[in-house]
Each structure stands twice: as structure tokens, then as C-alpha cells.
mmCIF file of C-alpha atoms in Angstrom:
data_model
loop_
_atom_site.group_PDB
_atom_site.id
_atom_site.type_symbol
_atom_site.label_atom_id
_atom_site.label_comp_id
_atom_site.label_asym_id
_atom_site.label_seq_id
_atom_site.Cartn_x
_atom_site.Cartn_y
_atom_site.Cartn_z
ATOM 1 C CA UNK A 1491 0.000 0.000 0.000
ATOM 2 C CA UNK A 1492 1.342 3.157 -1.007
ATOM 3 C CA UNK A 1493 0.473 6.106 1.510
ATOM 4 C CA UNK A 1494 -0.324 9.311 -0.280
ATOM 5 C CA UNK A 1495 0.176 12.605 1.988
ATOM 6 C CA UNK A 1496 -1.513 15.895 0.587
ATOM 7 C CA UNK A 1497 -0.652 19.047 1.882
ATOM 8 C CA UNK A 1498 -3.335 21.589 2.064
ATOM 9 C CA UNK A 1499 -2.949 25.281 0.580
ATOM 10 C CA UNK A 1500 -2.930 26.573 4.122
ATOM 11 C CA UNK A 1501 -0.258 24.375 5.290
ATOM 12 C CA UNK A 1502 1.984 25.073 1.996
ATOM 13 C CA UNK A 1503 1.174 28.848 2.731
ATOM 14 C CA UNK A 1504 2.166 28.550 6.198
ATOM 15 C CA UNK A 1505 5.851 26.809 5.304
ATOM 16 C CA UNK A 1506 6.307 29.437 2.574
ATOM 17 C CA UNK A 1507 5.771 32.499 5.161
ATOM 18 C CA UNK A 1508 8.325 30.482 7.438
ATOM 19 C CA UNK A 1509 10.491 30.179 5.039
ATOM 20 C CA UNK A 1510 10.619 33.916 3.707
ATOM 21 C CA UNK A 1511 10.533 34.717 7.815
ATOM 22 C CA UNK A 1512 13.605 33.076 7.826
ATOM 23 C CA UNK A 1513 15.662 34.566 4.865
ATOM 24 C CA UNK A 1514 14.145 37.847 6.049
ATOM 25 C CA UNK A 1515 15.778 36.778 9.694
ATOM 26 C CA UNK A 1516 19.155 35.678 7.699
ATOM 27 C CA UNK A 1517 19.529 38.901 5.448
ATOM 28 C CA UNK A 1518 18.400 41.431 8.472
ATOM 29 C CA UNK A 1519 21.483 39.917 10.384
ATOM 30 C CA UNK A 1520 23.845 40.502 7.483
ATOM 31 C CA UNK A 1521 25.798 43.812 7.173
ATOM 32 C CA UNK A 1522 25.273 45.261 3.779
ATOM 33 C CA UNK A 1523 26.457 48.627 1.800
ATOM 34 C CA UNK A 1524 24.193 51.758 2.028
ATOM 35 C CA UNK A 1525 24.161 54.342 -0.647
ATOM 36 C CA UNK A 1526 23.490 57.762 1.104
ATOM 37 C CA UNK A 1527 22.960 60.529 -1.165
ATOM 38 C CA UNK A 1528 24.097 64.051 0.280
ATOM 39 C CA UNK A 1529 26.142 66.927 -0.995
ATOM 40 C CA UNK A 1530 28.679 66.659 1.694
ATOM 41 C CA UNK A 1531 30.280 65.408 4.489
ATOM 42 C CA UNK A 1532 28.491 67.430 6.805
ATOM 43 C CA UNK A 1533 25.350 66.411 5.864
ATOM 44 C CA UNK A 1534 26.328 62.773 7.640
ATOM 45 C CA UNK A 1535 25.869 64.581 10.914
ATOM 46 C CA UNK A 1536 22.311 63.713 10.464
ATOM 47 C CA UNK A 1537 23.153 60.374 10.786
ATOM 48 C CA UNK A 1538 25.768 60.167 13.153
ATOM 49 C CA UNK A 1539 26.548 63.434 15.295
ATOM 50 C CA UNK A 1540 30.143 62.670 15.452
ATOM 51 C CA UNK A 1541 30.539 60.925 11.951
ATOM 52 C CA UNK A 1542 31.133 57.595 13.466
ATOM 53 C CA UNK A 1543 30.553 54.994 10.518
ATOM 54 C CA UNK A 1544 31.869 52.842 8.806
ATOM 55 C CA UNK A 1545 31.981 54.839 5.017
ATOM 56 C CA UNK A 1546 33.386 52.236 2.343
ATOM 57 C CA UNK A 1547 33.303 55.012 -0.432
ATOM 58 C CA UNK A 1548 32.036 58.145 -1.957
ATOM 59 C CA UNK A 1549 31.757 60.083 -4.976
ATOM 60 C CA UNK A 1550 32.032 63.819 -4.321
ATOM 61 C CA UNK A 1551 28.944 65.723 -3.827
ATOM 62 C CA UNK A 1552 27.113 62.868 -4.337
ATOM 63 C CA UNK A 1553 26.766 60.067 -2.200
ATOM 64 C CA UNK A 1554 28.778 58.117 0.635
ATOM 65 C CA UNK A 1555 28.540 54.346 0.809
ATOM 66 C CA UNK A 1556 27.929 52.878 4.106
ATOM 67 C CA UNK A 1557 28.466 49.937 5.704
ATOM 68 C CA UNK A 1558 25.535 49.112 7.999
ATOM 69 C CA UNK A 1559 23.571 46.606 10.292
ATOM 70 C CA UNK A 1560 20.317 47.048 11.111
ATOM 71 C CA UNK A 1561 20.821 50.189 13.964
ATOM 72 C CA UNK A 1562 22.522 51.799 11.078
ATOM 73 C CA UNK A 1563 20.428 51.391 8.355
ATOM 74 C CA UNK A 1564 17.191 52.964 10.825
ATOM 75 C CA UNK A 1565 19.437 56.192 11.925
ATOM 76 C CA UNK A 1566 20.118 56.250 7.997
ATOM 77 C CA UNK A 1567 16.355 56.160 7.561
ATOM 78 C CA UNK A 1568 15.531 58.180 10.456
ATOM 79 C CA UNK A 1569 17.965 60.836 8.874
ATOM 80 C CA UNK A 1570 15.663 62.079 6.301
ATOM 81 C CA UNK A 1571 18.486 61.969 3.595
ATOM 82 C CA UNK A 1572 17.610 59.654 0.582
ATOM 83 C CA UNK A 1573 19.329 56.413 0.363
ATOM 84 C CA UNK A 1574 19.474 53.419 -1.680
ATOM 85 C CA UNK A 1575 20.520 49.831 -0.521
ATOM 86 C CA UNK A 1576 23.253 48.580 -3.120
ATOM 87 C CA UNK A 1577 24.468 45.431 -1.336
ATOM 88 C CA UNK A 1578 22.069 43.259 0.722
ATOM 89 C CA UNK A 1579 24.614 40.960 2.064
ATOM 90 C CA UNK A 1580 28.221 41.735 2.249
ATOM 91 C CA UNK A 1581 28.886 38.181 2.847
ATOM 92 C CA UNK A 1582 26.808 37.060 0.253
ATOM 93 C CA UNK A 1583 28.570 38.792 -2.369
ATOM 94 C CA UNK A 1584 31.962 38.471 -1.229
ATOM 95 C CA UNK A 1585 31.494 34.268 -1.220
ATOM 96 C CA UNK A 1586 30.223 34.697 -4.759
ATOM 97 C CA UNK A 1587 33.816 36.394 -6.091
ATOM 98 C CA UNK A 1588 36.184 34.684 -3.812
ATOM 99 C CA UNK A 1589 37.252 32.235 -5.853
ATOM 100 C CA UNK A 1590 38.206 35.455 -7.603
ATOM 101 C CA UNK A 1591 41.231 36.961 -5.173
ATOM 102 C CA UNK A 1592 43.828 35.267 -3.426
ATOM 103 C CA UNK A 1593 44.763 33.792 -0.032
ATOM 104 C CA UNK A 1594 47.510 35.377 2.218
ATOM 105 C CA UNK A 1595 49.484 31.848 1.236
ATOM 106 C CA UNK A 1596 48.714 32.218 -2.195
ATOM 107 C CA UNK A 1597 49.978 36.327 -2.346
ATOM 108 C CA UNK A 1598 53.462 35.123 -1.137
ATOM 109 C CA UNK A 1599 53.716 32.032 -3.164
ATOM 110 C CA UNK A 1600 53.391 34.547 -5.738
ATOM 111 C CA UNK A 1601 55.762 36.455 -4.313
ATOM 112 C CA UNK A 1602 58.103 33.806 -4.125
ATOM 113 C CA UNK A 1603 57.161 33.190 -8.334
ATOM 114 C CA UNK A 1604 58.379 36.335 -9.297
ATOM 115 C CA UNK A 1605 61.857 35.972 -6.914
ATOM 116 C CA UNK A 1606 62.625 32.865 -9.105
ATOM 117 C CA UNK A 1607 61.361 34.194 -12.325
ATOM 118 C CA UNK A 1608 63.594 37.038 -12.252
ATOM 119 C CA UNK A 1609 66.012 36.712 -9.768
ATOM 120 C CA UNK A 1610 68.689 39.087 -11.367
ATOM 121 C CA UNK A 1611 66.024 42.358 -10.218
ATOM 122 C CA UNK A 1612 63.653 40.690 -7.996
ATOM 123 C CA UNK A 1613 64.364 39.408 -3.807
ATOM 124 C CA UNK A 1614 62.181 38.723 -1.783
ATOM 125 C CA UNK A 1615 61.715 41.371 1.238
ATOM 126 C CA UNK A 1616 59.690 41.775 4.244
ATOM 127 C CA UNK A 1617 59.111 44.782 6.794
ATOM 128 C CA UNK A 1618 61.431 44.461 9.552
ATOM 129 C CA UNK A 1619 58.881 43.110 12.434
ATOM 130 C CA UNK A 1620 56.450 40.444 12.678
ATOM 131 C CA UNK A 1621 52.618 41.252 13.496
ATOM 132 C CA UNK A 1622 50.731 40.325 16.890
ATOM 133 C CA UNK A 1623 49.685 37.314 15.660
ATOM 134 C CA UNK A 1624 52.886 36.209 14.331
ATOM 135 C CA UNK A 1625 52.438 36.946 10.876
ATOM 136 C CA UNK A 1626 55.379 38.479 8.559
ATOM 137 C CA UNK A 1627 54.679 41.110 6.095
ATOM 138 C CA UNK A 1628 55.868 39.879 2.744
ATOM 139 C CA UNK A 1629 56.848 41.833 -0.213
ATOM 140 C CA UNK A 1630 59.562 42.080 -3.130
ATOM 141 C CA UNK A 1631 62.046 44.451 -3.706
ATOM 142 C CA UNK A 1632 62.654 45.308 -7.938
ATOM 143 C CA UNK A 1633 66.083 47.052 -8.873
ATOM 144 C CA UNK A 1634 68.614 46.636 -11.621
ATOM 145 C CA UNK A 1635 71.338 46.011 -8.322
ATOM 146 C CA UNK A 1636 68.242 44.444 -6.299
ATOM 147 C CA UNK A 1637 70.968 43.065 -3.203
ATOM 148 C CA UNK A 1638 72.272 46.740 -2.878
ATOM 149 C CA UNK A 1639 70.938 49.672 -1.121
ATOM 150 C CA UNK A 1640 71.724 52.731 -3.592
ATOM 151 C CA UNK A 1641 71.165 55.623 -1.525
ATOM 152 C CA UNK A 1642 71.708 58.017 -4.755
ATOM 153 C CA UNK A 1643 68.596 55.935 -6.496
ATOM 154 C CA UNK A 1644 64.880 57.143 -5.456
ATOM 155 C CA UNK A 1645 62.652 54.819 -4.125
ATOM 156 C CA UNK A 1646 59.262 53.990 -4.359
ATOM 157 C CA UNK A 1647 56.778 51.969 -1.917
ATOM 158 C CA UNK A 1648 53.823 50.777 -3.159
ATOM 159 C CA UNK A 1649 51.352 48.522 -0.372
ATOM 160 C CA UNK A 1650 48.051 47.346 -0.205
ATOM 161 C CA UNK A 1651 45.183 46.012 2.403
ATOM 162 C CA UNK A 1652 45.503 48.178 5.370
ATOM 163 C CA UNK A 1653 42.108 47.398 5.525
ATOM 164 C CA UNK A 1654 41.779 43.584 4.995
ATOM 165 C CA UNK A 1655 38.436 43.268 3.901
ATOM 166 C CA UNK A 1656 39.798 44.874 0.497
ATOM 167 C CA UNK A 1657 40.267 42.244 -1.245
ATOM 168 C CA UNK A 1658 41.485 43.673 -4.176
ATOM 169 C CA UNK A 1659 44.409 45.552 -2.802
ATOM 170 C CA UNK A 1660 46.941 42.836 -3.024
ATOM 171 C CA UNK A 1661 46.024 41.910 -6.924
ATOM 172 C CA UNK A 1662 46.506 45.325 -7.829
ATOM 173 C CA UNK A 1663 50.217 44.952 -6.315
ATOM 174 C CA UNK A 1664 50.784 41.631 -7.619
ATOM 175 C CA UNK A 1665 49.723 42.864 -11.511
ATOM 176 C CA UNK A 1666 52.040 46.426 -10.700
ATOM 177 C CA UNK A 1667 54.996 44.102 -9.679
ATOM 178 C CA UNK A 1668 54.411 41.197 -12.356
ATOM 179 C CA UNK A 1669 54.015 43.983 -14.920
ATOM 180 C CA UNK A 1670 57.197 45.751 -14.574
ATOM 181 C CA UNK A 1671 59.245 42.458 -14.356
ATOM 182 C CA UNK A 1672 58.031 41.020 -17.578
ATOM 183 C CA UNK A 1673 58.616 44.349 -19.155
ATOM 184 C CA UNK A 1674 61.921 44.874 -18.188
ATOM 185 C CA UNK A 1675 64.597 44.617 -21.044
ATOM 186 C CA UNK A 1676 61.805 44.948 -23.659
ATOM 187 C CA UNK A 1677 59.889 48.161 -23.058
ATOM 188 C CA UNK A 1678 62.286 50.963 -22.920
ATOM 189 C CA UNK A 1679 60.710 53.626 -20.184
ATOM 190 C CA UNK A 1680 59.909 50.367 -17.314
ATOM 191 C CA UNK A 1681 64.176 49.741 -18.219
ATOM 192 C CA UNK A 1682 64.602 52.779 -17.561
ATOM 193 C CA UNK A 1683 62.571 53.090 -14.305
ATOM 194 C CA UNK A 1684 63.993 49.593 -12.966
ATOM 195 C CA UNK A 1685 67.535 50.577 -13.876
ATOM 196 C CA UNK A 1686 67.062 53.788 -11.670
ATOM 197 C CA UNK A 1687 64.544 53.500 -9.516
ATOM 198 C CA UNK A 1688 64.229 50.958 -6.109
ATOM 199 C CA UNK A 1689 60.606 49.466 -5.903
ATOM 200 C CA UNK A 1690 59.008 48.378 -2.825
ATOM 201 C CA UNK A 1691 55.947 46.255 -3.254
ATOM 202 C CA UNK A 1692 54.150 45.127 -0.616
ATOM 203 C CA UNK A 1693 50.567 43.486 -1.282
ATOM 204 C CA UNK A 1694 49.455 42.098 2.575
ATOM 205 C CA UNK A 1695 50.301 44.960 4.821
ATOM 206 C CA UNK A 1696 47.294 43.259 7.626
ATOM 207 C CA UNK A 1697 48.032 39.872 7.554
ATOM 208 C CA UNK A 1698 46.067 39.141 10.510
ATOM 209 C CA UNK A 1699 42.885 40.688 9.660
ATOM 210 C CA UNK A 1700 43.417 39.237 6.188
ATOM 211 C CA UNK A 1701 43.717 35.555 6.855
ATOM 212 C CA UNK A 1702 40.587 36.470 10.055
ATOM 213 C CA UNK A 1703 38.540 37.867 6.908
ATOM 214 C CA UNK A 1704 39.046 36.033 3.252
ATOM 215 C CA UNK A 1705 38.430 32.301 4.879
ATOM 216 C CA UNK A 1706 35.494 33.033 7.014
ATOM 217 C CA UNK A 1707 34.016 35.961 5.120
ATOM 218 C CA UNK A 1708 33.616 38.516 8.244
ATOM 219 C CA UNK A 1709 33.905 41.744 6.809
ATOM 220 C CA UNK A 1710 36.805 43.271 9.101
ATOM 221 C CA UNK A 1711 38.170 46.162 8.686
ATOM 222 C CA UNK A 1712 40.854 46.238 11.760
ATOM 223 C CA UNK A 1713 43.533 44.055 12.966
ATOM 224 C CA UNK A 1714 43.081 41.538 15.413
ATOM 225 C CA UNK A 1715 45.337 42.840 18.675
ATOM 226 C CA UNK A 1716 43.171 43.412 21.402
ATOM 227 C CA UNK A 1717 42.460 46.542 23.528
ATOM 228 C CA UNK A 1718 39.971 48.174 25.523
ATOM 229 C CA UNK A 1719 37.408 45.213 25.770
ATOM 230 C CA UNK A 1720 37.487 44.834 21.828
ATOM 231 C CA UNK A 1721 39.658 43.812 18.879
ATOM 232 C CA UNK A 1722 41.225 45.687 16.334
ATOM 233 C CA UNK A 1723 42.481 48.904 15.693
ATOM 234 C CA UNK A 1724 42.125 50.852 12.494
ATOM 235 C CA UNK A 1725 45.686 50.359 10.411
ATOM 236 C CA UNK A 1726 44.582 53.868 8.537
ATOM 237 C CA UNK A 1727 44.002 55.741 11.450
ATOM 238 C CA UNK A 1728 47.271 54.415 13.907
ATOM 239 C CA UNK A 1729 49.760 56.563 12.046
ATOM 240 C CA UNK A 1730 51.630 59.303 13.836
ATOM 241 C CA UNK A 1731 51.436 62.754 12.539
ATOM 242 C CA UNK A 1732 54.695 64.899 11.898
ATOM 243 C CA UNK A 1733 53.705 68.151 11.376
ATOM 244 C CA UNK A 1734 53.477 71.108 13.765
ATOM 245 C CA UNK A 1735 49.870 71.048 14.444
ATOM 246 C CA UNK A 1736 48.370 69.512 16.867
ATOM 247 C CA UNK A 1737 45.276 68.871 14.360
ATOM 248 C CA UNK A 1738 47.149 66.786 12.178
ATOM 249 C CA UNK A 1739 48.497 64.415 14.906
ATOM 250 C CA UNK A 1740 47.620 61.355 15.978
ATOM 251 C CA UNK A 1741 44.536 61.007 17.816
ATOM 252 C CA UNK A 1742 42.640 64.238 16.630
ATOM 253 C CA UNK A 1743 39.507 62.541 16.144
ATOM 254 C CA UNK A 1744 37.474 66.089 15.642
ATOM 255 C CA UNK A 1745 34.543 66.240 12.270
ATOM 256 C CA UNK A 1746 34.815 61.985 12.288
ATOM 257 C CA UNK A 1747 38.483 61.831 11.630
ATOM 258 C CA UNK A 1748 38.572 58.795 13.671
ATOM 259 C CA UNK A 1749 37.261 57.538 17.083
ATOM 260 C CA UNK A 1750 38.998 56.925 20.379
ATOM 261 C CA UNK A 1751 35.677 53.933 20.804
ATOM 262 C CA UNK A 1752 37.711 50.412 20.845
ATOM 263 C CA UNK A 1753 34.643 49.279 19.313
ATOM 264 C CA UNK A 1754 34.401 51.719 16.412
ATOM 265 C CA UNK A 1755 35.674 50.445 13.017
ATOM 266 C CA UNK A 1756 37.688 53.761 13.240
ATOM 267 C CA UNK A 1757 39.437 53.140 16.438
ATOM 268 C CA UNK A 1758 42.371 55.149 16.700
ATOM 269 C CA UNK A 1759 44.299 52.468 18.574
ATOM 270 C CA UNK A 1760 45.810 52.489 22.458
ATOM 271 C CA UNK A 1761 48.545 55.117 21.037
ATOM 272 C CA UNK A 1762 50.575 56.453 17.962
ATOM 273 C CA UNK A 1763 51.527 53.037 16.171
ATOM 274 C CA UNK A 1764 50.564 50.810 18.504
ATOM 275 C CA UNK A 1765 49.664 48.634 15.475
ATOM 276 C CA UNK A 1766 52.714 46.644 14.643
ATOM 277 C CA UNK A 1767 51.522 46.604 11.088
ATOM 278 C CA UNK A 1768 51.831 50.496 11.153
ATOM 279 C CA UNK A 1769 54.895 50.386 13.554
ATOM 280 C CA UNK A 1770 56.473 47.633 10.780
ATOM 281 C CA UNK A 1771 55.919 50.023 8.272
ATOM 282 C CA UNK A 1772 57.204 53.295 9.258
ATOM 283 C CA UNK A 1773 60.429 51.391 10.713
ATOM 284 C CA UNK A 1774 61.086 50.202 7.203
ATOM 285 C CA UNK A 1775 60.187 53.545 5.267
ATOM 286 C CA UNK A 1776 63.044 55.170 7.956
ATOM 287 C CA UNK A 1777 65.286 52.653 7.056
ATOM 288 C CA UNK A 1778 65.093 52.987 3.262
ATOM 289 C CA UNK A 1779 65.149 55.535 0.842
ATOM 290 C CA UNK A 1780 61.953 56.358 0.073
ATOM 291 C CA UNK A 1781 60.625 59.015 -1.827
ATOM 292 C CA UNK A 1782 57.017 58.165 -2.908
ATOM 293 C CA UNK A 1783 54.237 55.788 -2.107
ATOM 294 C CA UNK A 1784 51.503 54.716 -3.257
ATOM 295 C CA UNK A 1785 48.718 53.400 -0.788
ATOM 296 C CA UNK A 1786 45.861 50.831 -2.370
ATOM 297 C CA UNK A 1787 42.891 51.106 -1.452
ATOM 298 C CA UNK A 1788 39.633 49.717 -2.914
ATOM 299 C CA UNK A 1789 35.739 50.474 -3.295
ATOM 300 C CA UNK A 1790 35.455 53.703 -5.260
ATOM 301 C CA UNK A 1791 36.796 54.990 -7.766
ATOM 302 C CA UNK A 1792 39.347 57.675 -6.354
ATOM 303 C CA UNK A 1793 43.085 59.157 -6.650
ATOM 304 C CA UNK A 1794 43.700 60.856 -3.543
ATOM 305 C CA UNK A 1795 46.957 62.550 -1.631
ATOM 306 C CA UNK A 1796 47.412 65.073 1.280
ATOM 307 C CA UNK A 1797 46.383 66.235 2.916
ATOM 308 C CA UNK A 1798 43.328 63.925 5.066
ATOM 309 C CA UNK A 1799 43.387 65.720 8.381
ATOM 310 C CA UNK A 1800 42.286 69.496 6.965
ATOM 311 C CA UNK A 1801 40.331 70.258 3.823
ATOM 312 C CA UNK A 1802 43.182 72.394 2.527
ATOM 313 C CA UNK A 1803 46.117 71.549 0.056
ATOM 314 C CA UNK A 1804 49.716 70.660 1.054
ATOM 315 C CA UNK A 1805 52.765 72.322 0.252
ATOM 316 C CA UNK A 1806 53.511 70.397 -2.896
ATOM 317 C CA UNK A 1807 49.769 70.538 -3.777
ATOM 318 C CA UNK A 1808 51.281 72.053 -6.881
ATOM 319 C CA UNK A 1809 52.754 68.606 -7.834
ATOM 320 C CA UNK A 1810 50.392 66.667 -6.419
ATOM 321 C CA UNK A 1811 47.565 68.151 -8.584
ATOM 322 C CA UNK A 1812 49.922 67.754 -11.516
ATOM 323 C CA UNK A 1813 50.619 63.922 -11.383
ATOM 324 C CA UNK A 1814 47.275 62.841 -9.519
ATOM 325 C CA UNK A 1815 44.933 64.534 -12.552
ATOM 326 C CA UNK A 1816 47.203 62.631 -15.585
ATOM 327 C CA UNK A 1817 47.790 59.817 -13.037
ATOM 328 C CA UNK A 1818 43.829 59.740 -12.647
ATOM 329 C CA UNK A 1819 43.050 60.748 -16.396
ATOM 330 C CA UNK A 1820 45.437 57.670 -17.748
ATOM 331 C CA UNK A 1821 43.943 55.397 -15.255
ATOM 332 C CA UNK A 1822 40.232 56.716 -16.560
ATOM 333 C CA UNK A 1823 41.462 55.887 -20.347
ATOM 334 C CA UNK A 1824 42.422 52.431 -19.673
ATOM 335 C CA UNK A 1825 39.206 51.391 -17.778
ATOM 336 C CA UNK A 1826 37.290 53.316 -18.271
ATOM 337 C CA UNK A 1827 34.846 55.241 -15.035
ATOM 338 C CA UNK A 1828 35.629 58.513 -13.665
ATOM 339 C CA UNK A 1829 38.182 59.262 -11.000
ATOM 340 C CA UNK A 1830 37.690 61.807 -8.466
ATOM 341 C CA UNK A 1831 41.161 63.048 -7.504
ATOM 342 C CA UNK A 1832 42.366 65.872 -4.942
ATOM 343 C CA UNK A 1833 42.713 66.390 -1.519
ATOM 344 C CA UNK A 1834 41.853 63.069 0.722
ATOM 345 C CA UNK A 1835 39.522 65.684 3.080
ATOM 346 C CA UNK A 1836 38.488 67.123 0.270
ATOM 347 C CA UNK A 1837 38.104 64.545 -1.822
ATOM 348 C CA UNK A 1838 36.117 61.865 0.093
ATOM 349 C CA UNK A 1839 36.548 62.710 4.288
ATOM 350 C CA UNK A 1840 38.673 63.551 6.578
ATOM 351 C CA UNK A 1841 41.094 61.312 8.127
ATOM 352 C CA UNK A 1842 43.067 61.271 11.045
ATOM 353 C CA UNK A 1843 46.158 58.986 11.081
ATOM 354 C CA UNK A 1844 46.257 57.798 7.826
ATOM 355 C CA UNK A 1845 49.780 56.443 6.079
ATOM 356 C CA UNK A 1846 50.052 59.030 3.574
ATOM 357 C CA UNK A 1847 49.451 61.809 5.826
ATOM 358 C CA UNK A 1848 52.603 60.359 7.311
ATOM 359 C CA UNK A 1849 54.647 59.198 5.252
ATOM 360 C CA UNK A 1850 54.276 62.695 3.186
ATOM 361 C CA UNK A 1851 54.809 64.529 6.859
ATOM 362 C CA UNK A 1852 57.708 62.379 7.573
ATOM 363 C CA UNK A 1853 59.296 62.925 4.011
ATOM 364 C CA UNK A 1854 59.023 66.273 3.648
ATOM 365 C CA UNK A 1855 59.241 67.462 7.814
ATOM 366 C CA UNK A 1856 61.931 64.512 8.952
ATOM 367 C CA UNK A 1857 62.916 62.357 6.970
#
């Protein structure tokens, strides 16, 4: 005998409202990426009085993309600004491109690649301290004498994933240190710039918050040292400040430049590179000769430099504005998009903290 069980139209009803309770449940619980359209920074106030989110980019005058949970999202509403939601799930989407980006294991195998593929301008380098976890910061070091420190050469760092979530970052260095390897000896201007020029890549600069993150998919920002009841401080905000204003030190958290909150995803951390990620970094820039960098960032599509902690231009905004508009105009050409460029408080926010804030203070104040 074969036993035949019907299900009536009320039951079936009744399993599909539990069932769209439940992914209702699972997506409420998910961060996700707001788009908030105002015409400027201040107009976040209305949000948060003191700025304190979690912004993962902007395009000028337009809108600011937020990162938000629920309490978020309702102050966003609340705010009377329009907004859009652009991103659901975070998590969602980042499992359906990881496949996409690499491992921390993976970056420095491919690190190691490019040592053996051209070991005649390519070693294999790290910053000079390990992280609180344990973890080294891996990079490569690309010169025509590539075991010699030339002091009479300029040098040039570029890095990536301060903020580990980015995924991108450390692609981005890969394909700028892959690129100029396998051009070198057959395009005459990379020659040039290899035969004169020290390079300084360095793809993984949070190794801890990277290999917390890209396995497990949960959307940190920080590293993973502890303080204050939380974890994590904010790599981009742990930088010391070397100019003669107090403003532009470390710790000025004033207009949402960063928080002094151990919680916050902008925590300052316990003092001026208490990060060793940040501490690694600034030991090795004073160490070598370095006299540019270039800082990867990712989600938006910006070109940014000094200063972050004031909405006015540097000293060398001059320069700046010369090679960040054809930097961003080339970049704009080959991809296509458009690049804001300027000012980072100008630009997007401001920013307390931040590595090229210092390493332009140190460069052109100390170092």
C-alpha cells in the first residue's frame, strides 16, 4: 500500500511564510552597503553626530557608501536623507567572487614566483617586524642592483590592504609588480625606471585581519590585537602625525576623523603606532630611501593625496595636482569610469592617522 500525503494550501502557505521569515531573519542579520545621497560630508551629521561609521566610499557631492547593520540602516532612515541599498549581504557577495582573489598563502607564493622568475632584479623582502599574531609582512624588492641599497637611487613603496576586507588591494600589487618584471629589457621607459629607480611592493600589509577575513568571510576592517574590551584597531588611522599642528596628529579625532571607541571600526588604537603593522611600516620607510608611495585602497573609484586631516592643500599641492589629474586621467582611459582626484579631506573625508598623511609629513618634515 502506497500512503499518499496531501498538503493543504494553508499548510503550503504557512511553510512558505516560514520560510521567507527566515531569509528575512538571515539577510536582516547581514551587514550590507548603504548608498546615502548628500552633498557633503556634513550632511552625515544627520546620521551620526560625530561621523562615526563605517563609510566604504564616496563620490564627491554625491553620495557616501555605508556599511551598515540594522541600527545603522534605521538612523540612515531616520535621517531624512535619501538612500538606496546597493548590497544586501556583504557576505553574500563576497562568497560569490572569492574564488576570484587570493589567499595570504597564495599572495606570497606569488611572491616567491616572481623571486625565481627574475632573480637578477627581484628578492624577496619583508618589513622588519612580525605582526601580533605572528604573521610576517611579505613583499619584493625590484632594482637593476636588487641586493644593494643605492642611496643616490629614489625609491618607491607601493602597499596594499591596510584594511583587509579589500580584497582587491593585493592583486593590484601583484599585476604592478608582475608587470614591470616582464617588461623589463623589452619596453624601454619600465628599463629605464627599474635601472634607476628601487621598488618596494608590498601586497598584505594586515596579515592578521586578512587571513581572520578572506576564509570566514567577516567583513573586518581592523587588525586583530586586542584593547579596551574589543579587537582591532584601524591600520589607517594608527599613524603618527609629523607636522606642527596639533590637528594633524595622531589622535585628533574632531569632524569623524577617527574615534577613540575600541569598538568603532575607526578606532584610533591604544597610542601612535601601537599597530605593529603600522609600527612595521614606518620602521622600514626610515630605514630605506623612500621618496614616494603609493597606498591601495579599494571600493570607489578615487586618486587621492594630502592632505586627510584638513580640507586644505599641502605644500607640494602644486605637484600633487599635476601627477594625480594625468595619473587619474590615464587610469580613466584604460578602464574606463571617472576618478575623483584631490585632496583626501576634500576629496572623500577627513582622516586622522592615515599612512600618507605620514609618510608625506615624515618625508618632507623629517625624513
Amino acid at each position: 500500500m502506497r500512503i499518499i500525503q496531501r498538503t493543504s494550501k494553508g499548510e503550503t502557505m504557512k511553510k512558505i511564510i516560514i520560510l521567507l521569515v527566515i531569509c528575512v531573519s538571515i539577510a536582516l542579520s547581514q551587514d550590507m552597503i548603504v548608498r546615502v545621497y548628500a552633498c557633503a560630508w556634513k550632511d552625515l551629521e544627520k546620521v551620526s553626530p560625530k561621523y562615526d561609521l563605517d563609510i566604504a566610499g564616496a563620490r564627491a557631492n554625491e553620495y557616501y557608501d555605508i556599511v551598515a547593520d540594522q541600527d545603522v540602516l534605521m538612523k540612515i532612515r531616520g535621517s531624512g536623507l535619501a538612500y538606496e541599498i546597493i548590497v544586501f549581504s556583504i557576505n553574500h557577495a563576497k562568497e560569490q567572487v572569492r574564488a576570484d582573489y587570493l589567499s595570504y598563502t597564495e599572495v606570497n607564493d606569488s611572491l616567491q614566483q616572481m623571486v625565481q622568475n627574475y632573480p637578477s632584479i627581484c628578492k624577496l623582502d619583508s618589513l622588519p617586524i612580525p605582526t601580533y599574531q605572528g604573521n610576517w609582512i611579505y613583499g619584493v624588492k625590484i632594482s637593476d642592483n636588487v641586493h644593494v641599497e643605492e642611496d643616490d637611487e629614489p625609491g618607491f613603496l607601493v602597499d596594499g590592504l591596510h584594511h583587509l576586507r579589500e580584497w582587491a588591494c593585493p592583486l593590484v600589487v601583484l599585476f604592478f609588480a608582475d608587470s614591470l618584471l616582464e617588461a623589463y629589457g623589452t619596453v624601454g621607459n619600465i628599463t629605464d625606471i627599474i635601472d634607476n629607480t628601487e621598488l618596494y611592493c608590498f601586497p598584505i600589509i594586515n596579515p592578521d585581519g586578512y587571513l581572520y577575513d578572506y576564509p570566514s568571510g567577516n567583513n573586518w576592517r581592523k587588525d586583530r590585537e586586542p584593547f579596551g574590551g574589543a579587537t582591532g584597531t584601524d591600520p589607517n588611522r594608527n599613524y603618527a602625525g609629523c607636522t606642527s599642528e596639533l590637528e594633524g596628529e595622531w589622535g585628533a579625532v574632531d569632524n569623524g576623523k577617527a574615534s577613540h571607541r575600541p569598538p568603532s571600526t575607526l578606532f584610533v588604537g591604544a597610542y601612535a603606532n601601537s599597530g605593529d603593522e603600522t609600527r612595521a611600516l614606518t620602521l622600514y620607510v626610515k630605514s630605506h630611501f623612500c621618496n614616494a608611495n603609493m597606498s591601495y585602497h579599494s571600493h570607489g573609484e578615487m586618486l587621492m593625496w594630502p592632505w586627510g586631516w584638513k580640507a586644505e592643500h599641502s605644500p607640494d599641492s602644486a605637484l600633487y595636482n599635476h601627477f594625480g589629474n594625468n595619473a587619474a586621467d590615464l587610469i580613466q582611459r584604460l578602464g574606463g569610469g571617472y576618478y575623483d582626484r584631490g585632496p583626501i579631506a576634500i576629496t572623500i573625508y577627513p582622516v586622522s592617522g592615515s599612512s600618507v598623511d605620514w609618510f608625506y609629513g615624515w618625508s618632507r618634515y623629517i625624513g
